[in-house]
Amino acid sequence: MSHARSSGSIIAGIAMLMIANCSPSGPPPGGKETEAKRSISTEEFEDKVRGGWAGQMIGVTYGAPTEFRWRQKIVDKPRDWKPEELKGALDQDDLYVEMTFSGVMDRLGLEATSEQYGEAFKDSKYHLWHANLAARRLLRRGVKAPMSGHPDYNLHANDIDFQIESDFIGLMCPGLPRAATRYAERVGHVMNYGDGVYGGIFFGAMYSVAFFEKDPRKVVEAGLAALPPESVY
């Protein structure tokens, strides 16, 4: 749990920089600002970041026992989740991978490159699967990011790895979905490509918009709006 608190503090600090240096949403192609500026108190922001991390931790521990057991259908058995299950949250790749990337941003700043994210990922020692595992193997063999996520090298490039570890980007970009997309492009190409990256962009944008938008449908629509029209995600 201490790791989660530490990572939450990292994200809070990074997001404060984002708020200070970015407008709520950049001007549209026509050049005019159409949205009023919005603000959020430090207390409310920290509460939402903590809520975002709590939601992830509850979600991964709730879903872990069902993984790969119900395929192409909704789980049809009741799940009696208990708070003490949170102790196993940090054993899930959904969380520990994004902690690596949020740590890069904390150490190197907002302009950290895909290659720098890849270098930190290369040195990790935790268990990985699919696109993440393939990317780390490539990085250790000298294929640098973003090519470590390119389908010419990574046969798992369209897997959902980045989708499950992109949450921190939206949490550090309150009300800034365009900024979230820029950072997702850098991080996501470490292990994914195409729709594999777009899944993370989708979730990052939803987190970002949800700081101010309470209508779930509008949150999802904002996530979809962050994707290129040609995406089949």
mmCIF file of C-alpha atoms in Angstrom:
data_model
loop_
_atom_site.group_PDB
_atom_site.id
_atom_site.type_symbol
_atom_site.label_atom_id
_atom_site.label_comp_id
_atom_site.label_asym_id
_atom_site.label_seq_id
_atom_site.Cartn_x
_atom_site.Cartn_y
_atom_site.Cartn_z
ATOM 1 C CA MET A 1 0.000 0.000 0.000
ATOM 2 C CA SER A 2 2.901 2.351 0.642
ATOM 3 C CA HIS A 3 3.925 1.988 -3.003
ATOM 4 C CA ALA A 4 0.467 3.078 -4.074
ATOM 5 C CA ARG A 5 0.595 6.154 -1.840
ATOM 6 C CA SER A 6 4.036 7.031 -3.216
ATOM 7 C CA SER A 7 2.898 6.690 -6.806
ATOM 8 C CA GLY A 8 -0.212 8.733 -6.048
ATOM 9 C CA SER A 9 2.015 11.510 -4.693
ATOM 10 C CA ILE A 10 4.119 11.407 -7.851
ATOM 11 C CA ILE A 11 1.049 11.786 -10.032
ATOM 12 C CA ALA A 12 -0.307 14.597 -7.879
ATOM 13 C CA GLY A 13 2.950 16.517 -8.218
ATOM 14 C CA ILE A 14 3.147 15.987 -11.965
ATOM 15 C CA ALA A 15 -0.448 17.061 -12.426
ATOM 16 C CA MET A 16 0.209 20.291 -10.542
ATOM 17 C CA LEU A 17 2.873 21.036 -13.144
ATOM 18 C CA MET A 18 0.410 20.212 -15.899
ATOM 19 C CA ILE A 19 -2.190 22.562 -14.457
ATOM 20 C CA ALA A 20 0.382 25.328 -14.194
ATOM 21 C CA ASN A 21 1.717 24.927 -17.730
ATOM 22 C CA CYS A 22 -1.267 23.861 -19.847
ATOM 23 C CA SER A 23 -4.589 25.433 -20.726
ATOM 24 C CA PRO A 24 -7.683 23.328 -19.989
ATOM 25 C CA SER A 25 -8.005 22.514 -23.681
ATOM 26 C CA GLY A 26 -6.016 23.898 -26.556
ATOM 27 C CA PRO A 27 -7.743 26.141 -29.098
ATOM 28 C CA PRO A 28 -9.609 24.333 -31.856
ATOM 29 C CA PRO A 29 -8.427 24.497 -35.502
ATOM 30 C CA GLY A 30 -10.265 27.777 -36.046
ATOM 31 C CA GLY A 31 -8.078 29.440 -33.425
ATOM 32 C CA LYS A 32 -10.775 30.478 -30.940
ATOM 33 C CA GLU A 33 -11.118 29.218 -27.422
ATOM 34 C CA THR A 34 -14.655 27.879 -27.069
ATOM 35 C CA GLU A 35 -14.547 26.468 -23.526
ATOM 36 C CA ALA A 36 -14.418 28.501 -20.360
ATOM 37 C CA LYS A 37 -11.413 27.857 -18.168
ATOM 38 C CA ARG A 38 -12.032 25.495 -15.284
ATOM 39 C CA SER A 39 -10.344 25.079 -11.935
ATOM 40 C CA ILE A 40 -10.146 22.438 -9.242
ATOM 41 C CA SER A 41 -8.943 22.835 -5.675
ATOM 42 C CA THR A 42 -5.869 20.973 -4.507
ATOM 43 C CA GLU A 43 -7.971 19.097 -1.961
ATOM 44 C CA GLU A 44 -10.544 17.970 -4.536
ATOM 45 C CA PHE A 45 -7.829 17.050 -7.003
ATOM 46 C CA GLU A 46 -5.954 14.900 -4.484
ATOM 47 C CA ASP A 47 -9.203 13.232 -3.467
ATOM 48 C CA LYS A 48 -9.968 12.307 -7.080
ATOM 49 C CA VAL A 49 -6.432 10.992 -7.662
ATOM 50 C CA ARG A 50 -6.693 8.830 -4.556
ATOM 51 C CA GLY A 51 -10.113 7.690 -5.727
ATOM 52 C CA GLY A 52 -8.677 6.781 -9.104
ATOM 53 C CA TRP A 53 -5.972 4.654 -7.534
ATOM 54 C CA ALA A 54 -8.461 3.062 -5.128
ATOM 55 C CA GLY A 55 -10.702 2.216 -8.062
ATOM 56 C CA GLN A 56 -7.844 0.539 -9.906
ATOM 57 C CA MET A 57 -6.806 -1.465 -6.862
ATOM 58 C CA ILE A 58 -10.353 -2.616 -6.149
ATOM 59 C CA GLY A 59 -10.918 -3.409 -9.817
ATOM 60 C CA VAL A 60 -7.840 -5.574 -10.315
ATOM 61 C CA THR A 61 -8.398 -7.536 -7.122
ATOM 62 C CA TYR A 62 -12.089 -7.977 -7.881
ATOM 63 C CA GLY A 63 -11.423 -9.221 -11.397
ATOM 64 C CA ALA A 64 -8.237 -11.250 -10.938
ATOM 65 C CA PRO A 65 -9.941 -14.537 -9.890
ATOM 66 C CA THR A 66 -12.194 -14.407 -12.963
ATOM 67 C CA GLU A 67 -9.448 -13.777 -15.531
ATOM 68 C CA PHE A 68 -9.496 -16.253 -18.453
ATOM 69 C CA ARG A 69 -12.343 -18.233 -16.812
ATOM 70 C CA TRP A 70 -15.227 -16.454 -18.567
ATOM 71 C CA ARG A 71 -14.462 -15.877 -22.230
ATOM 72 C CA GLN A 72 -16.739 -13.937 -24.558
ATOM 73 C CA LYS A 73 -19.466 -13.732 -21.935
ATOM 74 C CA ILE A 74 -20.345 -11.844 -18.765
ATOM 75 C CA VAL A 75 -19.353 -13.417 -15.433
ATOM 76 C CA ASP A 76 -22.495 -15.222 -14.269
ATOM 77 C CA LYS A 77 -21.534 -16.020 -10.674
ATOM 78 C CA PRO A 78 -21.659 -13.656 -7.681
ATOM 79 C CA ARG A 79 -18.329 -12.318 -6.471
ATOM 80 C CA ASP A 80 -17.954 -11.751 -2.724
ATOM 81 C CA TRP A 81 -15.119 -9.207 -2.708
ATOM 82 C CA LYS A 82 -13.488 -8.309 0.633
ATOM 83 C CA PRO A 83 -11.404 -5.183 1.423
ATOM 84 C CA GLU A 84 -8.484 -7.285 2.658
ATOM 85 C CA GLU A 85 -7.994 -8.454 -0.921
ATOM 86 C CA LEU A 86 -6.421 -5.061 -1.588
ATOM 87 C CA LYS A 87 -3.198 -6.443 -0.148
ATOM 88 C CA GLY A 88 -2.719 -8.311 -3.426
ATOM 89 C CA ALA A 89 -3.296 -5.297 -5.684
ATOM 90 C CA LEU A 90 0.388 -4.510 -6.171
ATOM 91 C CA ASP A 91 0.954 -8.007 -7.524
ATOM 92 C CA GLN A 92 -1.033 -7.034 -10.628
ATOM 93 C CA ASP A 93 0.722 -5.782 -13.764
ATOM 94 C CA ASP A 94 -2.059 -3.220 -14.258
ATOM 95 C CA LEU A 95 -0.499 -1.305 -11.365
ATOM 96 C CA TYR A 96 3.201 -2.004 -11.162
ATOM 97 C CA VAL A 97 3.897 -1.275 -14.823
ATOM 98 C CA GLU A 98 2.329 2.175 -14.696
ATOM 99 C CA MET A 99 4.268 2.889 -11.498
ATOM 100 C CA THR A 100 7.455 2.437 -13.512
ATOM 101 C CA PHE A 101 6.298 4.953 -16.105
ATOM 102 C CA SER A 102 5.001 7.490 -13.594
ATOM 103 C CA GLY A 103 8.397 7.234 -11.893
ATOM 104 C CA VAL A 104 10.108 8.165 -15.170
ATOM 105 C CA MET A 105 7.967 11.273 -15.440
ATOM 106 C CA ASP A 106 8.754 12.168 -11.853
ATOM 107 C CA ARG A 107 12.521 11.822 -12.341
ATOM 108 C CA LEU A 108 12.940 13.158 -15.885
ATOM 109 C CA GLY A 109 10.040 15.577 -16.199
ATOM 110 C CA LEU A 110 7.174 16.102 -18.593
ATOM 111 C CA GLU A 111 9.366 15.954 -21.703
ATOM 112 C CA ALA A 112 10.584 12.397 -21.106
ATOM 113 C CA THR A 113 10.768 10.542 -24.434
ATOM 114 C CA SER A 114 9.539 7.128 -25.529
ATOM 115 C CA GLU A 115 13.139 5.951 -25.496
ATOM 116 C CA GLN A 116 13.581 7.059 -21.886
ATOM 117 C CA TYR A 117 10.398 5.281 -20.822
ATOM 118 C CA GLY A 118 11.690 2.232 -22.630
ATOM 119 C CA GLU A 119 15.020 2.326 -20.830
ATOM 120 C CA ALA A 120 13.287 2.236 -17.441
ATOM 121 C CA PHE A 121 11.007 -0.567 -18.612
ATOM 122 C CA LYS A 122 13.983 -2.557 -19.890
ATOM 123 C CA ASP A 123 15.500 -2.680 -16.418
ATOM 124 C CA SER A 124 12.320 -3.881 -14.681
ATOM 125 C CA LYS A 125 12.333 -7.285 -12.980
ATOM 126 C CA TYR A 126 8.628 -8.005 -12.452
ATOM 127 C CA HIS A 127 6.541 -10.564 -14.324
ATOM 128 C CA LEU A 128 5.201 -9.541 -17.726
ATOM 129 C CA TRP A 129 3.108 -11.064 -20.502
ATOM 130 C CA HIS A 130 2.216 -10.527 -24.161
ATOM 131 C CA ALA A 131 3.117 -7.083 -25.600
ATOM 132 C CA ASN A 132 4.856 -5.988 -22.405
ATOM 133 C CA LEU A 133 7.008 -9.098 -22.266
ATOM 134 C CA ALA A 134 7.817 -8.927 -25.974
ATOM 135 C CA ALA A 135 8.753 -5.247 -25.683
ATOM 136 C CA ARG A 136 11.047 -5.775 -22.699
ATOM 137 C CA ARG A 137 12.754 -8.646 -24.486
ATOM 138 C CA LEU A 138 13.292 -6.429 -27.542
ATOM 139 C CA LEU A 139 14.583 -3.555 -25.414
ATOM 140 C CA ARG A 140 17.116 -5.859 -23.793
ATOM 141 C CA ARG A 141 18.238 -6.987 -27.228
ATOM 142 C CA GLY A 142 18.868 -3.400 -28.337
ATOM 143 C CA VAL A 143 15.602 -2.473 -30.086
ATOM 144 C CA LYS A 144 14.786 0.909 -28.570
ATOM 145 C CA ALA A 145 11.369 2.429 -27.989
ATOM 146 C CA PRO A 146 9.210 3.283 -29.864
ATOM 147 C CA MET A 147 10.281 0.498 -32.232
ATOM 148 C CA SER A 148 9.929 -1.993 -29.358
ATOM 149 C CA GLY A 149 6.179 -1.591 -29.796
ATOM 150 C CA HIS A 150 6.158 -1.654 -33.601
ATOM 151 C CA PRO A 151 4.559 -4.682 -35.320
ATOM 152 C CA ASP A 152 7.694 -5.147 -37.417
ATOM 153 C CA TYR A 153 9.341 -6.318 -34.193
ATOM 154 C CA ASN A 154 6.581 -6.933 -31.652
ATOM 155 C CA LEU A 155 4.040 -9.574 -32.679
ATOM 156 C CA HIS A 156 1.783 -8.538 -29.776
ATOM 157 C CA ALA A 157 1.639 -4.871 -30.823
ATOM 158 C CA ASN A 158 -2.176 -4.766 -30.900
ATOM 159 C CA ASP A 159 -2.684 -6.439 -27.521
ATOM 160 C CA ILE A 160 -4.325 -4.546 -24.645
ATOM 161 C CA ASP A 161 -1.232 -4.121 -22.468
ATOM 162 C CA PHE A 162 -1.110 -0.333 -22.634
ATOM 163 C CA GLN A 163 -4.867 -0.110 -22.106
ATOM 164 C CA ILE A 164 -4.552 -1.660 -18.637
ATOM 165 C CA GLU A 165 -1.618 0.533 -17.554
ATOM 166 C CA SER A 166 -2.516 3.962 -18.969
ATOM 167 C CA ASP A 167 -4.669 5.124 -16.039
ATOM 168 C CA PHE A 168 -1.951 7.269 -14.472
ATOM 169 C CA ILE A 169 -1.777 9.494 -17.554
ATOM 170 C CA GLY A 170 -5.398 10.559 -17.260
ATOM 171 C CA LEU A 171 -5.010 11.076 -13.517
ATOM 172 C CA MET A 172 -2.129 13.500 -14.088
ATOM 173 C CA CYS A 173 -4.027 15.491 -16.751
ATOM 174 C CA PRO A 174 -7.176 16.804 -15.010
ATOM 175 C CA GLY A 175 -9.473 18.230 -17.669
ATOM 176 C CA LEU A 176 -6.657 17.999 -20.248
ATOM 177 C CA PRO A 177 -7.553 15.118 -22.608
ATOM 178 C CA ARG A 178 -5.368 16.470 -25.412
ATOM 179 C CA ALA A 179 -2.364 16.577 -23.118
ATOM 180 C CA ALA A 180 -3.222 13.054 -21.933
ATOM 181 C CA THR A 181 -3.177 11.891 -25.551
ATOM 182 C CA ARG A 182 0.273 13.383 -26.139
ATOM 183 C CA TYR A 183 1.749 11.557 -23.160
ATOM 184 C CA ALA A 184 -0.077 8.346 -24.032
ATOM 185 C CA GLU A 185 1.504 8.399 -27.492
ATOM 186 C CA ARG A 186 4.958 8.479 -25.929
ATOM 187 C CA VAL A 187 4.378 5.795 -23.320
ATOM 188 C CA GLY A 188 2.108 3.523 -25.328
ATOM 189 C CA HIS A 189 4.563 2.980 -28.151
ATOM 190 C CA VAL A 190 7.021 1.362 -25.773
ATOM 191 C CA MET A 191 5.024 -1.864 -26.063
ATOM 192 C CA ASN A 192 2.119 -1.268 -28.446
ATOM 193 C CA TYR A 193 1.081 0.161 -31.792
ATOM 194 C CA GLY A 194 -2.143 1.142 -33.560
ATOM 195 C CA ASP A 195 -5.230 0.037 -31.663
ATOM 196 C CA GLY A 196 -2.957 -1.277 -28.922
ATOM 197 C CA VAL A 197 -2.012 2.347 -28.227
ATOM 198 C CA TYR A 198 -5.489 3.730 -28.898
ATOM 199 C CA GLY A 199 -6.921 1.638 -26.048
ATOM 200 C CA GLY A 200 -4.663 3.510 -23.638
ATOM 201 C CA ILE A 201 -5.481 6.855 -25.227
ATOM 202 C CA PHE A 202 -9.185 6.081 -24.816
ATOM 203 C CA PHE A 203 -8.878 5.342 -21.108
ATOM 204 C CA GLY A 204 -6.491 8.220 -20.435
ATOM 205 C CA ALA A 205 -8.881 10.696 -22.047
ATOM 206 C CA MET A 206 -11.817 9.349 -20.037
ATOM 207 C CA TYR A 207 -9.933 9.716 -16.760
ATOM 208 C CA SER A 208 -8.956 13.251 -17.715
ATOM 209 C CA VAL A 209 -12.461 14.350 -18.639
ATOM 210 C CA ALA A 210 -13.989 12.690 -15.569
ATOM 211 C CA PHE A 211 -12.384 15.283 -13.286
ATOM 212 C CA PHE A 212 -15.129 17.692 -14.428
ATOM 213 C CA GLU A 213 -17.733 15.615 -16.283
ATOM 214 C CA LYS A 214 -20.164 13.516 -14.218
ATOM 215 C CA ASP A 215 -22.251 12.023 -17.038
ATOM 216 C CA PRO A 216 -20.774 8.557 -17.814
ATOM 217 C CA ARG A 217 -21.992 8.644 -21.418
ATOM 218 C CA LYS A 218 -20.242 11.955 -22.044
ATOM 219 C CA VAL A 219 -17.066 10.599 -20.452
ATOM 220 C CA VAL A 220 -17.075 7.650 -22.856
ATOM 221 C CA GLU A 221 -17.849 9.927 -25.802
ATOM 222 C CA ALA A 222 -14.860 12.080 -24.870
ATOM 223 C CA GLY A 223 -12.661 8.986 -24.817
ATOM 224 C CA LEU A 224 -13.858 8.006 -28.282
ATOM 225 C CA ALA A 225 -13.335 11.562 -29.544
ATOM 226 C CA ALA A 226 -9.630 11.223 -28.694
ATOM 227 C CA LEU A 227 -9.248 8.382 -31.241
ATOM 228 C CA PRO A 228 -8.690 8.808 -34.979
ATOM 229 C CA PRO A 229 -11.817 8.075 -37.060
ATOM 230 C CA GLU A 230 -10.132 5.177 -38.827
ATOM 231 C CA SER A 231 -9.528 3.279 -35.600
ATOM 232 C CA VAL A 232 -11.670 0.167 -35.133
ATOM 233 C CA TYR A 233 -11.011 0.112 -31.378
#
